[in-house]
Amino acid sequence: MAWDLNLSIDRDSRETLAAQLRSAVRRHIEEGALHPGVRVPSSRQLAADLGVSRSVVVEAYEQLCAEGYLVSRRGSGTLVAAARSEIGSALTPDDRPPPAEVVDLRTGGSDTSTFPRQDWIRCVSSVISSAGPRELGYGPPSGLASTRHTLVGYLGRVRAVRTRPEHLMITSGFAQGLAMLCRVLRDAGHDRIGVEDPGHPGEWRFIADAGLRPVAIPVDGDGIRVDELIASGVRTVLTTPASQFPTGAVLSTGRREQLVAWACAVDGYIIEDDFNAGWVAPARRMPALQSLAPDRVVYAGSASKVLAPALRLGWVATPAELTGPVERVRASWDIGCSGIEQLAFARLVDIGAFDRHLRRLRAESHRRRQAVHHFLARRLPRVTVFGREGGAQTYLELPRECAEKLLVQAARRRAVLVRGGRFYALRDDDRAPALVVGHAGVSGAALSRGLAGIAAAYRDVTEHRGG
């Protein structure tokens, strides 16, 4: 069947016909003229319509497929790639998932193939079989008492967290916990929160939307710079001490002591986002920062990255003086999380299945990090790894002369999606160019393809610059 497509080309242009065609189709898709699922003409038909060689159209279509704009299916022709139907949030940017042939090495992905399905099914079945009216009814907004008791015991055992069930709240992931804390801090007179730079752009937007201003605090190989934190004048800071996101730096012993001393001196708080700790080997993992100062540190964790984001299950352990205000905010928002999922998660912890799952996750994550390190040593010797406990991602520092933006674009042309270091930067400064390679949401084979694509893109950029 002959399908029409409204395109035009300029034969007097210095741009090649294939490049013009590629740009025109890409522009129509990005501007919304070509919608997901719409079929475009065959290469033979479009070549005839435009009066160009078929090879011109084939070249343009192949590149657009590699970039994720089009998808070619045997027997169905070439179509505009499908867009994601659900709406994103400030903490989960609405990035269109790439087609299968594109390797997505952006951070934020989760390897849901590792989800312990059979263990989870058994746990859900067990709690439903034994659930009575209390378990199937409305629970307290802060969470079921039995789940909070189990979680307090688990966090004390694996992270040395010092808290009590009445000071622990079950939340709908870390996002809800952060939202409540921002509301409580704003009501208490805070107007700014220190955040790590580089760090999580989604969290900065989230904090700003809550009416507070994120203040950039630099990070180095020992974690957040406490001297810069002191100079900033803020009284609350959000930090990832176990494995800094995205650099992988571990907050040193000296910095931990300095950070706690700062919080005491300014009568402030430290929000410890411990989402990355599950990827760090126990032998190299320090206790939670909260264990040093339970009255100054708000401890936050989540099952989203280590189990599945769809569970929306997180927790916040607050200092005693913040427990009441946080509970009042929570009660005004909703009536708590799913009781069945709380009970199932507690059961998963009680039978040891959660520990087993985390061991497997750490082993696989270690293999992937090692693959990145070995590849760099062989193929990109001038690129260095910043930090060694990068968790679900690896922060790569590039030579100063390497144009970060051009490298990201060149990788995309080779069907690899990756973000540069400046995507995670709050300040506009002269920091070294970098790439952040997320490897949690891809298979080993896809990671290898993605790294090879980055190496080829690196050659494209550096050789072009040298020429």
Coordinates of C-alpha atoms in Angstrom, one line a residue:
M1 CA 0.0 0.0 0.0
A2 CA 1.3 3.5 -0.9
W3 CA 1.5 5.8 2.1
D4 CA 2.0 9.6 1.6
L5 CA 4.3 11.7 3.7
N6 CA 4.5 15.5 3.4
L7 CA 8.2 16.3 3.1
S8 CA 10.3 18.5 0.9
I9 CA 14.0 18.7 0.2
D10 CA 16.3 21.4 -1.1
R11 CA 18.5 20.2 -3.9
D12 CA 20.6 23.4 -3.7
S13 CA 21.4 22.9 0.0
R14 CA 24.9 22.0 1.1
E15 CA 23.4 19.5 3.5
T16 CA 23.1 15.9 2.1
L17 CA 19.7 14.6 1.0
A18 CA 19.8 11.9 3.6
A19 CA 20.5 14.5 6.4
Q20 CA 17.7 16.7 5.1
L21 CA 15.3 13.8 5.1
R22 CA 16.4 12.6 8.5
S23 CA 16.0 16.1 10.0
A24 CA 12.6 16.7 8.5
V25 CA 11.2 13.4 9.8
R26 CA 12.7 14.0 13.2
R27 CA 11.3 17.5 13.4
H28 CA 7.8 16.3 12.4
I29 CA 7.9 13.7 15.2
E30 CA 9.3 16.1 17.9
E31 CA 6.8 18.8 17.0
G32 CA 3.8 16.3 17.1
A33 CA 2.9 16.3 13.5
L34 CA 3.8 12.6 13.2
H35 CA 2.2 10.6 16.0
P36 CA 3.3 7.3 17.6
G37 CA 2.2 4.3 15.6
V38 CA 1.7 6.2 12.4
R39 CA 3.1 4.3 9.4
V40 CA 5.5 6.1 7.0
P41 CA 6.0 5.2 3.4
S42 CA 8.3 2.4 2.4
S43 CA 11.8 3.5 1.4
R44 CA 11.0 2.6 -2.2
Q45 CA 7.8 4.6 -2.2
L46 CA 9.3 7.7 -0.6
A47 CA 12.3 7.7 -2.9
A48 CA 9.9 7.6 -5.9
D49 CA 7.8 10.4 -4.4
L50 CA 10.8 12.7 -3.7
G51 CA 12.7 11.7 -6.9
V52 CA 15.8 10.5 -5.0
S53 CA 17.8 7.3 -4.8
R54 CA 16.3 4.7 -2.6
S55 CA 19.6 4.4 -0.8
V56 CA 19.1 8.0 0.5
V57 CA 15.9 7.1 2.2
V58 CA 17.3 3.8 3.5
E59 CA 20.2 5.6 5.1
A60 CA 17.8 8.2 6.7
Y61 CA 15.4 5.5 8.0
E62 CA 18.1 3.4 9.5
Q63 CA 19.5 6.3 11.4
L64 CA 16.1 7.4 12.7
C65 CA 15.5 3.8 13.8
A66 CA 18.8 3.8 15.7
E67 CA 17.9 7.0 17.4
G68 CA 14.5 5.7 18.5
Y69 CA 12.3 7.9 16.3
L70 CA 11.2 5.1 14.0
V71 CA 10.8 1.3 14.3
S72 CA 10.9 -1.1 11.5
R73 CA 8.9 -4.4 11.7
R74 CA 8.9 -7.2 9.3
G75 CA 5.5 -7.4 7.6
S76 CA 4.3 -4.1 9.1
G77 CA 6.6 -1.6 7.5
T78 CA 8.2 1.4 9.2
L79 CA 6.3 3.2 11.9
V80 CA 6.8 6.2 14.3
A81 CA 8.1 4.7 17.6
A82 CA 5.5 4.3 20.4
A83 CA 5.6 6.8 23.2
R84 CA 5.1 6.0 26.8
S85 CA 1.5 6.3 27.9
E86 CA 2.0 7.1 31.6
I87 CA 2.9 10.6 32.9
G88 CA 6.2 11.1 34.6
S89 CA 6.9 13.1 37.8
A90 CA 9.6 15.4 39.1
L91 CA 11.6 12.5 40.4
T92 CA 11.1 10.3 37.4
P93 CA 11.5 12.4 34.2
D94 CA 9.1 11.5 31.4
D95 CA 11.7 10.0 29.0
R96 CA 10.3 8.0 26.2
P97 CA 11.5 4.4 26.6
P98 CA 13.7 3.4 23.6
P99 CA 13.0 0.6 21.3
A100 CA 14.8 -2.7 21.9
E101 CA 17.6 -2.0 19.5
V102 CA 18.6 1.1 21.4
V103 CA 20.8 0.6 24.6
D104 CA 19.6 2.8 27.4
L105 CA 22.5 3.6 29.8
R106 CA 20.8 6.5 31.5
T107 CA 20.4 6.4 35.3
G108 CA 17.1 5.6 37.0
G109 CA 16.5 2.2 35.4
S110 CA 15.8 -0.9 37.4
D111 CA 16.5 -4.5 36.4
T112 CA 13.0 -5.8 37.1
S113 CA 14.0 -9.2 35.7
T114 CA 15.7 -9.8 39.1
F115 CA 12.5 -9.3 41.1
P116 CA 12.0 -12.4 43.3
R117 CA 8.6 -13.2 41.8
Q118 CA 8.1 -16.6 43.4
D119 CA 9.1 -15.4 46.8
W120 CA 6.8 -12.4 46.5
I121 CA 3.9 -14.6 45.4
R122 CA 4.4 -16.9 48.3
C123 CA 4.6 -14.0 50.7
V124 CA 1.4 -12.4 49.3
S125 CA -0.4 -15.7 49.4
S126 CA 0.7 -16.3 53.0
V127 CA -0.4 -12.9 54.3
I128 CA -3.8 -13.0 52.5
S129 CA -4.5 -16.5 53.7
S130 CA -4.0 -15.5 57.3
A131 CA -5.4 -11.9 57.1
G132 CA -8.3 -11.1 59.3
P133 CA -10.5 -8.0 59.5
R134 CA -7.7 -5.9 61.1
E135 CA -5.2 -6.7 58.3
L136 CA -7.8 -6.2 55.5
G137 CA -9.2 -3.0 57.0
Y138 CA -7.7 0.5 57.1
G139 CA -4.4 0.7 58.8
P140 CA -2.7 3.7 60.5
P141 CA -1.4 6.4 58.1
S142 CA 2.2 5.8 59.3
G143 CA 2.0 2.1 58.5
L144 CA 1.1 -1.3 60.0
A145 CA 2.6 -1.8 63.4
S146 CA 3.9 -5.3 62.5
T147 CA 5.6 -4.1 59.4
R148 CA 7.2 -1.1 61.2
H149 CA 8.5 -3.5 63.9
T150 CA 10.0 -5.8 61.3
L151 CA 11.5 -3.0 59.3
V152 CA 13.1 -1.4 62.4
G153 CA 14.7 -4.7 63.3
Y154 CA 16.0 -5.1 59.7
L155 CA 17.4 -1.6 59.5
G156 CA 19.1 -2.0 62.8
R157 CA 20.6 -5.3 61.7
V158 CA 21.9 -4.3 58.3
R159 CA 22.4 -0.5 58.6
A160 CA 22.8 0.1 62.4
V161 CA 19.8 2.5 62.3
R162 CA 18.8 3.5 65.8
T163 CA 15.1 4.1 65.9
R164 CA 11.8 2.8 67.3
P165 CA 8.6 1.6 65.4
E166 CA 6.7 4.7 66.5
H167 CA 9.3 7.0 64.8
L168 CA 9.3 5.0 61.5
M169 CA 6.8 5.8 58.8
I170 CA 6.0 3.6 55.7
T171 CA 5.7 5.9 52.7
S172 CA 4.9 5.6 49.0
G173 CA 8.5 5.6 48.0
F174 CA 11.2 8.2 48.8
A175 CA 9.3 10.9 46.9
Q176 CA 6.5 11.1 49.4
G177 CA 8.8 11.1 52.3
L178 CA 10.8 14.0 50.9
A179 CA 7.6 15.9 50.1
M180 CA 6.4 15.6 53.7
L181 CA 9.8 16.6 55.1
C182 CA 9.9 19.7 52.8
R183 CA 6.4 20.7 54.1
V184 CA 7.5 20.3 57.8
L185 CA 10.7 22.2 57.2
R186 CA 9.0 25.0 55.4
D187 CA 6.4 25.3 58.2
A188 CA 9.3 25.5 60.7
G189 CA 10.9 28.5 58.9
H190 CA 13.4 26.8 56.6
D191 CA 13.6 28.3 53.1
R192 CA 16.6 26.4 51.7
I193 CA 18.0 22.9 51.6
G194 CA 21.6 22.0 50.8
V195 CA 21.9 19.4 48.0
E196 CA 24.9 17.5 46.6
D197 CA 26.3 18.8 43.4
P198 CA 26.5 16.7 41.2
G199 CA 23.3 15.1 42.4
H200 CA 19.7 14.2 41.4
P201 CA 18.1 17.0 39.2
G202 CA 14.7 15.5 39.8
E203 CA 15.0 16.0 43.6
W204 CA 16.1 19.6 43.1
R205 CA 13.0 20.3 41.1
F206 CA 10.9 18.5 43.7
I207 CA 12.4 20.6 46.5
A208 CA 11.8 23.8 44.5
D209 CA 8.2 22.8 43.8
A210 CA 7.7 22.4 47.6
G211 CA 8.6 26.0 48.1
L212 CA 12.3 25.6 49.2
R213 CA 15.4 26.6 47.3
P214 CA 18.0 23.8 46.7
V215 CA 21.6 25.1 47.4
A216 CA 24.5 23.4 45.6
I217 CA 27.1 21.9 47.9
P218 CA 30.1 20.5 46.0
V219 CA 31.2 16.8 46.2
D220 CA 34.7 15.4 46.0
G221 CA 36.3 12.0 46.5
D222 CA 35.3 11.9 50.2
G223 CA 31.7 12.9 49.7
I224 CA 29.9 16.2 50.4
R225 CA 32.2 19.1 51.2
V226 CA 31.2 20.0 54.8
D227 CA 33.3 23.3 54.7
E228 CA 31.2 24.4 51.7
L229 CA 28.0 23.4 53.6
I230 CA 29.0 25.5 56.6
A231 CA 29.7 28.5 54.3
S232 CA 26.3 28.1 52.6
G233 CA 24.3 29.1 55.7
V234 CA 21.7 26.4 55.2
R235 CA 20.3 24.4 58.2
T236 CA 19.2 21.2 56.4
V237 CA 21.1 19.1 53.8
L238 CA 20.0 16.1 51.6
T239 CA 22.9 13.7 51.1
T240 CA 23.7 10.1 49.9
P241 CA 26.6 9.1 52.2
A242 CA 26.7 5.3 51.5
S243 CA 27.4 5.8 47.8
Q244 CA 27.0 9.3 46.5
F245 CA 24.8 9.7 43.5
P246 CA 26.0 9.9 40.8
T247 CA 29.8 9.8 41.6
G248 CA 29.9 6.8 43.8
A249 CA 32.0 8.6 46.4
V250 CA 31.7 7.2 50.0
L251 CA 31.4 9.8 52.7
S252 CA 34.6 9.4 54.7
T253 CA 34.8 8.9 58.5
G254 CA 36.1 12.4 59.0
R255 CA 33.4 14.0 56.9
R256 CA 30.7 12.0 58.7
E257 CA 31.8 13.4 62.0
Q258 CA 32.1 16.9 60.6
L259 CA 28.6 16.7 59.1
V260 CA 27.0 15.6 62.4
A261 CA 28.9 18.4 64.3
W262 CA 27.6 20.9 61.7
A263 CA 24.0 19.7 62.2
C264 CA 24.3 20.1 66.0
A265 CA 25.9 23.5 65.7
V266 CA 23.2 25.0 63.5
D267 CA 20.3 23.1 65.2
G268 CA 19.6 21.6 61.8
Y269 CA 18.9 18.3 60.1
I270 CA 20.6 15.8 57.7
I271 CA 18.3 13.9 55.4
E272 CA 20.1 10.6 54.6
D273 CA 18.9 9.1 51.3
D274 CA 20.1 5.5 51.7
F275 CA 18.7 4.2 48.4
N276 CA 22.2 3.2 47.1
A277 CA 23.4 1.2 50.1
G278 CA 21.9 -2.1 48.9
W279 CA 24.5 -2.2 46.1
V280 CA 27.5 -1.8 48.3
A281 CA 29.2 -4.9 49.6
P282 CA 28.7 -5.3 53.4
A283 CA 32.5 -5.5 54.0
R284 CA 32.9 -2.0 52.4
R285 CA 29.7 -0.5 53.7
M286 CA 29.7 1.9 56.6
P287 CA 26.8 2.0 59.0
A288 CA 24.1 4.5 58.3
L289 CA 25.0 8.1 59.1
Q290 CA 21.8 8.1 61.3
S291 CA 23.5 5.8 63.8
L292 CA 25.8 8.6 64.8
A293 CA 23.0 11.1 65.6
P294 CA 19.4 9.8 65.6
D295 CA 18.3 13.2 66.9
R296 CA 19.8 15.0 63.9
V297 CA 19.5 12.6 61.0
V298 CA 16.3 11.7 59.1
Y299 CA 16.9 8.3 57.6
A300 CA 15.1 7.5 54.3
G301 CA 15.1 4.3 52.3
S302 CA 13.0 2.6 49.6
A303 CA 12.4 -0.8 47.9
S304 CA 11.9 0.9 44.5
K305 CA 15.4 0.4 43.2
V306 CA 16.2 -2.9 44.8
L307 CA 12.9 -4.7 44.3
A308 CA 10.6 -2.9 41.8
P309 CA 9.5 0.8 41.4
A310 CA 5.9 -0.4 41.0
L311 CA 5.7 -1.4 44.7
R312 CA 6.0 2.3 45.8
L313 CA 7.2 1.2 49.2
G314 CA 9.6 3.4 51.2
W315 CA 10.3 4.4 54.8
V316 CA 11.4 7.4 56.9
A317 CA 12.8 7.3 60.4
T318 CA 12.6 10.7 62.0
P319 CA 14.0 12.3 65.1
A320 CA 11.5 12.3 67.9
E321 CA 10.7 16.1 67.5
L322 CA 9.8 15.6 63.8
T323 CA 7.7 12.5 64.2
G324 CA 4.5 14.4 65.2
P325 CA 4.7 17.1 62.5
V326 CA 5.4 14.5 59.8
E327 CA 2.5 12.4 61.0
R328 CA 0.1 15.3 60.9
V329 CA 1.2 16.2 57.3
R330 CA 0.7 12.5 56.3
A331 CA -2.8 12.4 57.9
S332 CA -3.9 15.4 55.9
W333 CA -2.7 13.8 52.6
D334 CA -3.8 10.2 52.6
I335 CA -4.7 7.2 54.8
G336 CA -1.5 5.2 54.2
C337 CA 0.0 2.6 51.9
S338 CA -1.4 -0.7 50.8
G339 CA -1.6 -2.9 53.9
I340 CA -1.3 -6.1 51.9
E341 CA 2.0 -5.0 50.3
Q342 CA 3.3 -3.9 53.7
L343 CA 2.6 -7.3 55.2
A344 CA 4.1 -9.1 52.1
F345 CA 7.3 -7.1 52.3
A346 CA 7.6 -7.7 56.0
R347 CA 7.1 -11.4 55.3
L348 CA 9.8 -11.3 52.6
V349 CA 12.2 -9.8 55.2
D350 CA 11.2 -12.3 58.0
I351 CA 11.9 -15.4 55.9
G352 CA 15.3 -14.1 54.7
A353 CA 14.2 -13.8 51.1
F354 CA 15.0 -10.1 50.9
D355 CA 18.5 -10.6 52.2
R356 CA 19.1 -13.4 49.6
H357 CA 17.7 -11.1 46.8
L358 CA 20.1 -8.3 47.8
R359 CA 23.1 -10.6 47.8
R360 CA 22.2 -11.6 44.2
L361 CA 21.7 -8.0 43.2
R362 CA 25.0 -6.9 44.7
A363 CA 26.8 -9.7 42.9
E364 CA 25.3 -8.8 39.6
S365 CA 25.9 -5.1 40.1
H366 CA 29.6 -5.9 40.9
R367 CA 29.9 -7.9 37.7
R368 CA 28.5 -5.0 35.7
R369 CA 30.8 -2.4 37.3
Q370 CA 33.8 -4.6 36.7
A371 CA 32.8 -5.0 33.1
V372 CA 32.8 -1.2 32.8
H373 CA 36.2 -0.9 34.5
H374 CA 37.8 -3.6 32.3
F375 CA 36.3 -2.1 29.2
L376 CA 37.7 1.3 30.0
A377 CA 41.2 -0.1 30.7
R378 CA 41.2 -1.8 27.3
R379 CA 39.4 0.7 25.1
L380 CA 39.4 4.1 26.7
P381 CA 42.6 4.4 28.8
R382 CA 42.3 8.2 29.1
V383 CA 38.9 8.0 30.7
T384 CA 38.9 7.5 34.5
V385 CA 36.4 6.2 37.0
F386 CA 35.4 8.6 39.8
G387 CA 34.7 6.5 42.9
R388 CA 34.6 2.7 43.1
E389 CA 31.3 2.0 44.8
G390 CA 29.1 3.6 42.1
G391 CA 26.1 1.4 42.9
A392 CA 23.8 1.3 39.9
Q393 CA 25.9 3.7 37.9
T394 CA 29.5 4.6 37.1
Y395 CA 30.8 8.2 36.8
L396 CA 33.4 8.5 34.1
E397 CA 35.7 11.6 34.0
L398 CA 36.7 12.5 30.4
P399 CA 39.8 14.3 29.2
R400 CA 39.4 18.1 29.4
E401 CA 39.5 18.4 25.6
C402 CA 36.6 16.0 25.1
A403 CA 33.3 17.8 24.3
E404 CA 30.8 16.2 26.7
K405 CA 27.7 17.3 24.8
L406 CA 29.1 16.2 21.4
L407 CA 30.0 12.8 22.9
V408 CA 26.4 12.3 24.2
Q409 CA 25.1 13.2 20.8
A410 CA 27.5 10.9 19.0
A411 CA 26.5 8.0 21.3
R412 CA 22.9 8.6 20.5
R413 CA 23.6 8.4 16.8
R414 CA 25.1 5.0 17.6
A415 CA 21.9 3.9 19.3
V416 CA 23.2 4.4 22.9
L417 CA 21.4 6.7 25.3
V418 CA 23.7 8.1 28.0
R419 CA 23.9 11.3 30.0
G420 CA 26.8 13.7 30.5
G421 CA 28.0 14.9 33.9
R422 CA 26.5 18.3 33.4
F423 CA 23.0 16.8 33.4
Y424 CA 23.6 16.2 37.2
A425 CA 25.2 19.6 37.9
L426 CA 23.3 22.4 39.7
R427 CA 26.1 25.0 39.4
D428 CA 27.4 26.3 36.1
D429 CA 31.2 26.0 36.5
D430 CA 34.2 24.6 34.7
R431 CA 34.0 21.1 36.0
A432 CA 35.7 18.3 34.0
P433 CA 33.5 16.7 31.3
A434 CA 32.0 13.4 32.3
L435 CA 29.6 10.6 31.4
V436 CA 27.4 8.8 33.9
V437 CA 26.8 5.2 32.7
G438 CA 23.7 3.6 34.4
H439 CA 23.9 -0.2 34.3
A440 CA 21.1 -1.3 36.6
G441 CA 18.4 -1.6 33.9
V442 CA 20.3 -3.5 31.1
S443 CA 21.5 -7.0 30.5
G444 CA 25.1 -7.9 30.3
A445 CA 25.0 -8.2 26.6
A446 CA 23.3 -4.8 26.2
L447 CA 25.8 -3.2 28.5
S448 CA 28.6 -4.6 26.3
R449 CA 26.9 -3.2 23.2
G450 CA 26.4 0.2 24.9
L451 CA 30.0 0.5 26.0
A452 CA 31.2 -0.4 22.5
G453 CA 28.9 2.3 21.1
I454 CA 30.4 4.8 23.6
A455 CA 33.9 3.9 22.6
A456 CA 33.0 4.4 18.9
A457 CA 31.4 7.7 19.7
Y458 CA 34.4 8.8 21.7
R459 CA 36.6 8.1 18.7
D460 CA 34.2 10.1 16.5
V461 CA 34.4 13.1 18.7
T462 CA 38.1 13.1 19.5
E463 CA 39.3 12.3 16.0
H464 CA 37.0 15.0 14.6
R465 CA 38.4 17.5 17.1
G466 CA 41.9 16.4 16.3
G467 CA 41.3 16.7 12.5

